[in-house]
mmCIF file of C-alpha atoms in Angstrom:
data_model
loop_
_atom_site.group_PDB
_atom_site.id
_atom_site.type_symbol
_atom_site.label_atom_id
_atom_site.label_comp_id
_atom_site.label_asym_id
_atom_site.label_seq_id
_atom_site.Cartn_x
_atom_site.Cartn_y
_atom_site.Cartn_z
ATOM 1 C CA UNK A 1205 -6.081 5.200 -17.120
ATOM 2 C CA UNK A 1206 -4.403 1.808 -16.266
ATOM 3 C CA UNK A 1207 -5.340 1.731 -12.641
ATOM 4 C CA UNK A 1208 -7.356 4.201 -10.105
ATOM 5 C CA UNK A 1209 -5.747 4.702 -6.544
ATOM 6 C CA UNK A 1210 -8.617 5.483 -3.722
ATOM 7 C CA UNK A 1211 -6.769 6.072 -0.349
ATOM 8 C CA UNK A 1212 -4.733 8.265 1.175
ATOM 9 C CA UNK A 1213 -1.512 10.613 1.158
ATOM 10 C CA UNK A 1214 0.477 12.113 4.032
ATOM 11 C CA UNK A 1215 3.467 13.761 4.646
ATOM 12 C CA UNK A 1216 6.168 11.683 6.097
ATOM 13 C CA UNK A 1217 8.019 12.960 8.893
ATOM 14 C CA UNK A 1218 10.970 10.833 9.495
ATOM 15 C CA UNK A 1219 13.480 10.297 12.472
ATOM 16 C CA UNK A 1220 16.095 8.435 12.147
ATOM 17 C CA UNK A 1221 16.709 7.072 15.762
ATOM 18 C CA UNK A 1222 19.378 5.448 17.811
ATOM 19 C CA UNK A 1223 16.916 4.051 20.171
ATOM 20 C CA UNK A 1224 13.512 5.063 21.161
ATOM 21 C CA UNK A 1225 13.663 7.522 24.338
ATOM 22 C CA UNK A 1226 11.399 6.007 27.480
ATOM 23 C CA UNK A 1227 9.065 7.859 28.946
ATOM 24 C CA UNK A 1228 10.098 11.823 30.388
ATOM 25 C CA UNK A 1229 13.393 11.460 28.318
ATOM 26 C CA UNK A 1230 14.845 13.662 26.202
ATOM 27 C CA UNK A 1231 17.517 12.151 23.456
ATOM 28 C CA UNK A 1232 19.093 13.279 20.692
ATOM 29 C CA UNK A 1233 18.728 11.595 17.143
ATOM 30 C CA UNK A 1234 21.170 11.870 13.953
ATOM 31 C CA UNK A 1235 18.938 12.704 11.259
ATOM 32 C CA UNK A 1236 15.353 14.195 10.536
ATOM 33 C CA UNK A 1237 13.600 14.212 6.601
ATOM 34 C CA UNK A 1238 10.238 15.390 5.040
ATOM 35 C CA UNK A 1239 8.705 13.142 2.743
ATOM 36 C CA UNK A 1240 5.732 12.447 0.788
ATOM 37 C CA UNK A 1241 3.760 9.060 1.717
ATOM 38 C CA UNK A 1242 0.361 7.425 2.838
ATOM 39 C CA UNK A 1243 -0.073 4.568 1.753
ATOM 40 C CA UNK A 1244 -2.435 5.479 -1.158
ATOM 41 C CA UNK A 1245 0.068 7.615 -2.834
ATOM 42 C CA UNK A 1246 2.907 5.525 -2.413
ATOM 43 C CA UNK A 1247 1.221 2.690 -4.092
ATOM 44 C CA UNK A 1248 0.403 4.743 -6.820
ATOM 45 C CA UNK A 1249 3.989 6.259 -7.004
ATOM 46 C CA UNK A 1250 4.929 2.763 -7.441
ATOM 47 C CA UNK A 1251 2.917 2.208 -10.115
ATOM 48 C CA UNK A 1252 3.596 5.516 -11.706
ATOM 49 C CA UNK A 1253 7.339 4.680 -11.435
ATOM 50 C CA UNK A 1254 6.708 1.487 -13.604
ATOM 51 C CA UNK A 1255 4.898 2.970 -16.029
ATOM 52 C CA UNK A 1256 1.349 2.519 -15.228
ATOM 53 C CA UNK A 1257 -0.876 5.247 -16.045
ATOM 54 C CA UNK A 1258 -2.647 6.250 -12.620
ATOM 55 C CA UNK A 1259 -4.895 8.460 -11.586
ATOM 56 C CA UNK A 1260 -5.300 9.305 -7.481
ATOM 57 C CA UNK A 1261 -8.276 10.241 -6.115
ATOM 58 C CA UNK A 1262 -7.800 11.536 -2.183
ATOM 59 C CA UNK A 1263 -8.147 14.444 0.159
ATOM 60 C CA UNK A 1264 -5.317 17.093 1.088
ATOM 61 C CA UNK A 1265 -5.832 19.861 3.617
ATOM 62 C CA UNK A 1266 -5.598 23.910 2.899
ATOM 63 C CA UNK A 1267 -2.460 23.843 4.852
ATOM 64 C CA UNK A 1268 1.182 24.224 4.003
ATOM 65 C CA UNK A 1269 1.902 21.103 2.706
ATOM 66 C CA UNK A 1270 -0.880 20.847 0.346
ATOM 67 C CA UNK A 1271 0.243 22.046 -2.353
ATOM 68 C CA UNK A 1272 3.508 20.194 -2.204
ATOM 69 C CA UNK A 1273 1.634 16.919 -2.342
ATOM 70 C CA UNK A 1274 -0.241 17.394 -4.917
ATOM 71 C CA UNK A 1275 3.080 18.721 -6.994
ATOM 72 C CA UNK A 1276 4.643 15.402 -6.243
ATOM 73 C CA UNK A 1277 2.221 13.597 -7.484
ATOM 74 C CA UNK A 1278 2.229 15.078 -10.551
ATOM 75 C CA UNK A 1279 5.656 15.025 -10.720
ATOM 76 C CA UNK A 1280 5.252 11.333 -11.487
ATOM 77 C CA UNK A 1281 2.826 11.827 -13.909
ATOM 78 C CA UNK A 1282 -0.405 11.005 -11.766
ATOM 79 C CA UNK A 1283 -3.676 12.059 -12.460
ATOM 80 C CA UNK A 1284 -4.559 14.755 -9.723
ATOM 81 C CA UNK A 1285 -8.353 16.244 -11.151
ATOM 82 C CA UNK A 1286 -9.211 14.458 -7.959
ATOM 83 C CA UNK A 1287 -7.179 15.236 -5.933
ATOM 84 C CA UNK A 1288 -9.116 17.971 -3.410
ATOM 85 C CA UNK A 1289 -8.427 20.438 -0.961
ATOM 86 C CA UNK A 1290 -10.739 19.972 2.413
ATOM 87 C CA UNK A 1291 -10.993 23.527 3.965
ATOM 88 C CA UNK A 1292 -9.770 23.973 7.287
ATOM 89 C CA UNK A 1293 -8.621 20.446 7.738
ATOM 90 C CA UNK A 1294 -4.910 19.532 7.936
ATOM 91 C CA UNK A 1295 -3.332 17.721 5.522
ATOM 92 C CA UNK A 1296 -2.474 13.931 6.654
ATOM 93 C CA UNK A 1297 0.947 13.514 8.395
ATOM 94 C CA UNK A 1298 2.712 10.516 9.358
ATOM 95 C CA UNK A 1299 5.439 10.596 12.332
ATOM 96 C CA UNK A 1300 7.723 7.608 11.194
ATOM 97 C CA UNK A 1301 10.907 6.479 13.700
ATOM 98 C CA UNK A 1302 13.358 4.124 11.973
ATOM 99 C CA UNK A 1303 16.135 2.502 14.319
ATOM 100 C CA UNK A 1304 19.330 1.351 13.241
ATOM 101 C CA UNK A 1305 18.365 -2.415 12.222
ATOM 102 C CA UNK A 1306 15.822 -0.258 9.657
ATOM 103 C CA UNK A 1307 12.843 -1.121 11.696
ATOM 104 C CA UNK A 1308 9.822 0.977 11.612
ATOM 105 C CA UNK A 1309 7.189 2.623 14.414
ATOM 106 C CA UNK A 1310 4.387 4.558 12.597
ATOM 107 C CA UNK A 1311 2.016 6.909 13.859
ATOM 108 C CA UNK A 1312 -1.105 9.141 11.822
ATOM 109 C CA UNK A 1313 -3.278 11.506 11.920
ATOM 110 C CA UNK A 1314 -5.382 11.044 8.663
ATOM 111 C CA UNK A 1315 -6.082 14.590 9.049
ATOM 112 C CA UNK A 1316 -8.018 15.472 5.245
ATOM 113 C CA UNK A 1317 -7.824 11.628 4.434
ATOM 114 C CA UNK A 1318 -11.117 11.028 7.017
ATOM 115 C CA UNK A 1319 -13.139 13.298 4.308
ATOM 116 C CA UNK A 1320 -12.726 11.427 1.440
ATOM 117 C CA UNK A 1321 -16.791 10.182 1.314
ATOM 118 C CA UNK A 1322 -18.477 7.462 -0.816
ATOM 119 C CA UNK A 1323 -19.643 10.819 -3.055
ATOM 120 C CA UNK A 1324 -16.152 11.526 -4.120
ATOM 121 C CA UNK A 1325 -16.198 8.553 -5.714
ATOM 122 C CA UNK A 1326 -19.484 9.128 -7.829
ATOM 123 C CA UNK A 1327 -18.079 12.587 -8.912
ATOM 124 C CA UNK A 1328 -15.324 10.568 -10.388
ATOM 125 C CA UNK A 1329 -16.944 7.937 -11.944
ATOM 126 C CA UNK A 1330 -16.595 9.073 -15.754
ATOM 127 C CA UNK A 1331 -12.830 8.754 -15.306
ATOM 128 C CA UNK A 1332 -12.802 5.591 -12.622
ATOM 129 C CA UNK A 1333 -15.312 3.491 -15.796
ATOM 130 C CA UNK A 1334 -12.094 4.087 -17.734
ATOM 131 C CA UNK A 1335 -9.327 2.148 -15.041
ATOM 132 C CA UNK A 1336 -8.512 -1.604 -15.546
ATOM 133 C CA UNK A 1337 -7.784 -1.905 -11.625
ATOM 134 C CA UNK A 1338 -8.675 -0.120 -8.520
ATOM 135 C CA UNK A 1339 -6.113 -0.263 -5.220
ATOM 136 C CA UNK A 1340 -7.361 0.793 -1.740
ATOM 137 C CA UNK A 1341 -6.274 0.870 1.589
ATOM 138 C CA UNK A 1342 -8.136 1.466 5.133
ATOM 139 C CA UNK A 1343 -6.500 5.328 6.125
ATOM 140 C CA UNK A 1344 -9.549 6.365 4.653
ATOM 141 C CA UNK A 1345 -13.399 5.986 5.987
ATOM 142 C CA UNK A 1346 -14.560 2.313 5.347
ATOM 143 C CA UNK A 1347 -17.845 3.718 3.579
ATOM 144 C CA UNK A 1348 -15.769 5.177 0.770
ATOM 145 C CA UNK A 1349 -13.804 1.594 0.610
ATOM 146 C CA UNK A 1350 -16.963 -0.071 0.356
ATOM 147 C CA UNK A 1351 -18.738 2.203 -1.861
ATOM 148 C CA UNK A 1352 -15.550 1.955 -4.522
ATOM 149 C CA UNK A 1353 -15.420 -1.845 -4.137
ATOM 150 C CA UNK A 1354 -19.292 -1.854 -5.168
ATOM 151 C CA UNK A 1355 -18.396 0.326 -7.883
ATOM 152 C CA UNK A 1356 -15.365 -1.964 -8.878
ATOM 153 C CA UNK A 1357 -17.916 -4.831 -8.893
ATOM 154 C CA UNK A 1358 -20.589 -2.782 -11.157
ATOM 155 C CA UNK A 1359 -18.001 -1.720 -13.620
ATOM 156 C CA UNK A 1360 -16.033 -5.230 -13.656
ATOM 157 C CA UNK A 1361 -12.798 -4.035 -12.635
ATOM 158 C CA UNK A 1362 -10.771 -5.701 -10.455
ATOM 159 C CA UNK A 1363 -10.109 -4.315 -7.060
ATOM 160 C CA UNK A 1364 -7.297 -4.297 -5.002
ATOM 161 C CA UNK A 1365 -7.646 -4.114 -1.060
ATOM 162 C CA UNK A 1366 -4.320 -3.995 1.184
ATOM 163 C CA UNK A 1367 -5.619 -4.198 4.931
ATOM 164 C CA UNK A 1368 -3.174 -1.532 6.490
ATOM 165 C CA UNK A 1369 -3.622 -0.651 8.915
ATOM 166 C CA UNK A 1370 -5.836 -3.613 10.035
ATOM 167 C CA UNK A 1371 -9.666 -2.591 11.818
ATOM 168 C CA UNK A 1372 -11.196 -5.480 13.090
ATOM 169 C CA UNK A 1373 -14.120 -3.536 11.903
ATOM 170 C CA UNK A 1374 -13.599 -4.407 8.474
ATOM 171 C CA UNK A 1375 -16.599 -5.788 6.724
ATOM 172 C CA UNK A 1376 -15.799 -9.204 5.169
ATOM 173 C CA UNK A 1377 -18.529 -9.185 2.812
ATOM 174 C CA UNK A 1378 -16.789 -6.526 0.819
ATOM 175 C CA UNK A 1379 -13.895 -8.075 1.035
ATOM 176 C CA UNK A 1380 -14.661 -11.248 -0.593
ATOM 177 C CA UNK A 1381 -16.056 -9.001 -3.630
ATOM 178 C CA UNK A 1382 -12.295 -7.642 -3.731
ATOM 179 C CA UNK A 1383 -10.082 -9.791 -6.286
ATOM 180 C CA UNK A 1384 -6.889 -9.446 -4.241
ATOM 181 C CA UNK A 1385 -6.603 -8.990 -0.106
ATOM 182 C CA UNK A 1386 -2.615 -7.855 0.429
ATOM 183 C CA UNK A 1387 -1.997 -7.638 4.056
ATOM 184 C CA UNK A 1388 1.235 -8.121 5.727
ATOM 185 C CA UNK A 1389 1.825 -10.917 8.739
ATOM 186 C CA UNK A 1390 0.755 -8.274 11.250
ATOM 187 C CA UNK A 1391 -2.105 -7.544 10.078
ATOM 188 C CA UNK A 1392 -3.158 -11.127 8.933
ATOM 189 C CA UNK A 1393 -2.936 -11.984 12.840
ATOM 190 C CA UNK A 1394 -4.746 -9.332 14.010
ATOM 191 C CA UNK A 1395 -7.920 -9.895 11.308
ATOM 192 C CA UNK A 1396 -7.852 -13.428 11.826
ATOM 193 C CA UNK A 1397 -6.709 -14.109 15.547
ATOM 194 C CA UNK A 1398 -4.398 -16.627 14.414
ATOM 195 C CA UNK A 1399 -0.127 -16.824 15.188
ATOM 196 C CA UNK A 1400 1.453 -16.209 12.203
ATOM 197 C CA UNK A 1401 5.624 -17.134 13.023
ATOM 198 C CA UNK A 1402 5.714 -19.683 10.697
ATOM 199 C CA UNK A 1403 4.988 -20.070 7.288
ATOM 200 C CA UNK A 1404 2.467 -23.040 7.847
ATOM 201 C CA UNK A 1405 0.833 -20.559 10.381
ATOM 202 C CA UNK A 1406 0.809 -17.964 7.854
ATOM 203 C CA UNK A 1407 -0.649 -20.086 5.546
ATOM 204 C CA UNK A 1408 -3.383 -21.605 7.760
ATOM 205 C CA UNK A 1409 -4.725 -17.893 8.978
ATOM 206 C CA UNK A 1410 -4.746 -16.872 5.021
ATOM 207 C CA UNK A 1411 -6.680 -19.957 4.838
ATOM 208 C CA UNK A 1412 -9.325 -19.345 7.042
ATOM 209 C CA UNK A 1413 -9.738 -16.060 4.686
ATOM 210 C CA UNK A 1414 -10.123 -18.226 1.818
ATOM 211 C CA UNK A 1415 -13.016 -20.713 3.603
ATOM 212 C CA UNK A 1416 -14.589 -17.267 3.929
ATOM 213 C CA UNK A 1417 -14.905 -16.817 0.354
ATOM 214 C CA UNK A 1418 -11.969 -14.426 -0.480
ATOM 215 C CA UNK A 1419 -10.544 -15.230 -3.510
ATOM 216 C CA UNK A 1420 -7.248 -14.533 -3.497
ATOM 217 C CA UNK A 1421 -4.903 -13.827 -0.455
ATOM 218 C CA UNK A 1422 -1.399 -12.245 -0.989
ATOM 219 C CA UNK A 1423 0.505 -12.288 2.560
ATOM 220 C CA UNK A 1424 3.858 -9.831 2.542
ATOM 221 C CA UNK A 1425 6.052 -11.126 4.976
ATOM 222 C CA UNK A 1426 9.419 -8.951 4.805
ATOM 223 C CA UNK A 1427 12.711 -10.514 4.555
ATOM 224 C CA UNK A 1428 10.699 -14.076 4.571
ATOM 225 C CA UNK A 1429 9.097 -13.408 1.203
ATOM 226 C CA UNK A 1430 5.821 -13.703 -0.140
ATOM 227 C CA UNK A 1431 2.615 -15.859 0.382
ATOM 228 C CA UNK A 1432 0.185 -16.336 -2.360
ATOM 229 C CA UNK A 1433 -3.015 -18.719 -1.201
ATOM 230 C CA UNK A 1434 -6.027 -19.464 -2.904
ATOM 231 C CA UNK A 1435 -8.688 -22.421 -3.176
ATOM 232 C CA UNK A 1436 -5.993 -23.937 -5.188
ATOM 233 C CA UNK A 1437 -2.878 -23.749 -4.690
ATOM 234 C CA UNK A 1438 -0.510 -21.742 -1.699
ATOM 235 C CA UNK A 1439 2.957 -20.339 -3.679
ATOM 236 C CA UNK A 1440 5.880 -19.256 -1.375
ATOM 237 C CA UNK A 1441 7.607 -16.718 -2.893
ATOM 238 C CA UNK A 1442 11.334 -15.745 -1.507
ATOM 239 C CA UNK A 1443 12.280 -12.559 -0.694
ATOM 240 C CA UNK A 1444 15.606 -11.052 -2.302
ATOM 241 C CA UNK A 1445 18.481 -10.794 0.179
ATOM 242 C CA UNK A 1446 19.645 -7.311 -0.216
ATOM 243 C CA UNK A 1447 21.096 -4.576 2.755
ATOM 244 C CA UNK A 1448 18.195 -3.054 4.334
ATOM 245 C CA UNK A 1449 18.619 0.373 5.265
ATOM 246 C CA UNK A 1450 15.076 1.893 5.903
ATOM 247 C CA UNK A 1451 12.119 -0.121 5.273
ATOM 248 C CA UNK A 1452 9.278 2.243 5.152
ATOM 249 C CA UNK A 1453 6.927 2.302 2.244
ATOM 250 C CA UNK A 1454 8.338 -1.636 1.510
ATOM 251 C CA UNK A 1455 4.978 -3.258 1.641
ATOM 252 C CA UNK A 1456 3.356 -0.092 -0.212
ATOM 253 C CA UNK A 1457 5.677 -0.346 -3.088
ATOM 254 C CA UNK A 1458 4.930 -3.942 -3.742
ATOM 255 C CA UNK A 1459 1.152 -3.217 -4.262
ATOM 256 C CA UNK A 1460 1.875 -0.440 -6.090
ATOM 257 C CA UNK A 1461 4.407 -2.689 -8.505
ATOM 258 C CA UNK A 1462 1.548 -5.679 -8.233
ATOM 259 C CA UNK A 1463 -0.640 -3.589 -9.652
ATOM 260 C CA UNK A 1464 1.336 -2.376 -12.759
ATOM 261 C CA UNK A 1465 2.240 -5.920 -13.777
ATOM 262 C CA UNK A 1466 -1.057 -7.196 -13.508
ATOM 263 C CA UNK A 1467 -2.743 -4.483 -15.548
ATOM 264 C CA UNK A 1468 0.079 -5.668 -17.637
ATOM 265 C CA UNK A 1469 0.218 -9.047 -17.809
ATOM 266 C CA UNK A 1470 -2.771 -10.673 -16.304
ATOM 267 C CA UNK A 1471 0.165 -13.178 -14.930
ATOM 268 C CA UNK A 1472 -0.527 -13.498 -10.987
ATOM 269 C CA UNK A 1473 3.343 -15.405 -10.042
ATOM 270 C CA UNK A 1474 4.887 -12.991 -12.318
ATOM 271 C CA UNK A 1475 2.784 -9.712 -11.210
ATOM 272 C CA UNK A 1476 4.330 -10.784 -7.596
ATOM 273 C CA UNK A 1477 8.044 -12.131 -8.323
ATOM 274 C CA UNK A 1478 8.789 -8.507 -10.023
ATOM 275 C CA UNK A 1479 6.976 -6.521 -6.895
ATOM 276 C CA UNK A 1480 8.845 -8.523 -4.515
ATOM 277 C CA UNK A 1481 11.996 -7.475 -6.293
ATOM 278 C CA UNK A 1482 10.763 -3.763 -6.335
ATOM 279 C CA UNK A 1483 10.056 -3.715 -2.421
ATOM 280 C CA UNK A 1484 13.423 -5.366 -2.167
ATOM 281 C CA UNK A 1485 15.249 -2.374 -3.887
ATOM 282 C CA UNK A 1486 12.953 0.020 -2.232
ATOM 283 C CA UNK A 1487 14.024 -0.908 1.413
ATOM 284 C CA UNK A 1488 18.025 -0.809 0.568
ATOM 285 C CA UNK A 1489 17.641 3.344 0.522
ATOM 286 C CA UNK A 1490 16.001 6.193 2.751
ATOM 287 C CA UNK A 1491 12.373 7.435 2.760
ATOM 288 C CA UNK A 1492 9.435 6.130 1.018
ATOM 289 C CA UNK A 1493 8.893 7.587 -2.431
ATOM 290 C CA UNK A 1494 12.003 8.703 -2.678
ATOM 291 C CA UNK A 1495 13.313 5.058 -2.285
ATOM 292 C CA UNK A 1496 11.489 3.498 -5.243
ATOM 293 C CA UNK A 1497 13.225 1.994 -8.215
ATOM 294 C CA UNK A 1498 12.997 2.746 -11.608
ATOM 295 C CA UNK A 1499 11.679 0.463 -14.080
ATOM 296 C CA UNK A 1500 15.283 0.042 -15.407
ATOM 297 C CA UNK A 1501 16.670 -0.332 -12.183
ATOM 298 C CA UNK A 1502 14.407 -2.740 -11.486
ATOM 299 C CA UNK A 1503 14.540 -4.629 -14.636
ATOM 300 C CA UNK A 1504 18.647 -4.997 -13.677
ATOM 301 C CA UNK A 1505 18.451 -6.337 -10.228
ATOM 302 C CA UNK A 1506 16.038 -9.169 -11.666
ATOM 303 C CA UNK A 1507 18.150 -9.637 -14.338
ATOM 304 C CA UNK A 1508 21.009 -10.043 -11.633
ATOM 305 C CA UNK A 1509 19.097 -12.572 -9.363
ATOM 306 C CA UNK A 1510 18.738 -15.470 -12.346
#
């Protein structure tokens, strides 16, 4: 296996809205889809999509949708032998509203996700030894986080940790033993209590993460690009101007494409200038999954951008 995703998987149930209806009203919206997410298997759709040879380890429920999500992942050639059925939980679903200017509101219920334990990761450890990276998120309980970043550390393989969506009671110790922290501007401001509408305000609140002894700090920031910080050096990276039509999953596909190029290339910049070119393909069609890029496709629109 090239890299091992811990986290989580839902089902994404998405309305696309003309406006948001206030409260006791009833409106109508155009269009309604099913979809697989979480932000767990999205990242390691993205990876699978580029290649990357991936196993998933997460939680689904004995319900309905089971099943489906654990075809789809295999569908992409993902490593399921961990993937588990909780009985008599429901399987994770996410409630997703996207207006007309693509924006997002997200709700969900973790549903099986809150039963992936620290445990499930010892079952797996045979297979995890064998993974050059690991990626995590937080829809899944922060004792399993922290027990695969410990294992990450014991093994020496580098670990992955995207901050979505951001608890305040996140443990920074384990997150300085992470090799890369990915959270977007939202959830930068709300772990470090710091404004974050500019890009020297960006950078200052990754700083602060950096004087805390993370090592390096990798802030998505939507149509305003990329921020790369470390004791070293800060990189801006730009974002691609493309049509956005639905931008759900975005910030998931970039880790997902990180991640690939990494376990590829070992080359930081380049690892991020190709993901922020996936995410920007990713956003220009509807759904999550279903939006990603190939690699050829991806490989053009670069190719297009020099």
């Amino acid at each position: 296996m090239d890299i091992a995703v811990i986290g989580s998987n839902m089902v994404d149930l998405i309305s696309y809205i003309d406006e948001m209806p206030k409260e006791g009203e009833t409106l109508e919206a155009p269009s309604f889809e099913i979809g697989c997410g979480g932000k767990g298997a999205n990242q390691a759709v993205a990876a699978a999509k580029m290649g990357s040879k991936v196993m998933m380890l997460t939680k689904v429920g004995d319900d309905l949708f089971a099943d489906n999500t654990i075809r789809n992942l295999e569908s992409y050639g993902i490593d399921t032998e961990f993937t588990n059925k909780v009985p008599g939980a429901s399987s994770g679903v996410a409630p997703i509203f996207v207006d007309p200017q693509s924006r997002n509101r997200i709700l969900i219920i973790k549903g099986a996700n809150q039963y992936l334990l620290p445990e499930d990761i010892d079952q797996a450890a045979d297979k995890l030894k064998k993974c050059s990276l690991i990626i995590l998120q937080l829809e899944i309980p922060l004792q399993a986080i922290y027990r695969a970043i410990d294992f990450g550390n014991e093994h020496n393989i580098p670990v992955v940790l995207n901050p979505a969506p951001a608890s305040r009671e996140l443990d920074f110790d384990y997150v300085c033993k992470c090799d890369f922290f990915i959270p977007n501007e939202t959830e930068l401001e709300i772990l470090t209590d710091m404004p974050v509408e500019t890009d020297q305000q960006v950078h200052d609140a990754a700083l602060t993460l950096i004087e805390k002894g993370v090592k390096n700090v990798i802030v998505t920031l939507g149509s305003r690009g990329v921020m790369w910080v470390t004791n070293e050096r800060a990189d801006m990276i730009s974002a691609h101007r493309v049509a956005a039509i639905d931008t759900t999953g975005a910030g998931d596909s970039f880790i997902g494409c990180f991640a690939h190029f990494f376990v590829q290339t070992g080359d930081i910049l380049h690892s991020i200038r190709m993901a922020t070119g996936f995410a920007a393909l990713s956003v220009t069609k509807r759904g999550t999954q279903s939006s990603y890029p190939d690699k050829k496709e991806l490989e053009t629109f670069i190719a297009e951008q020099v």
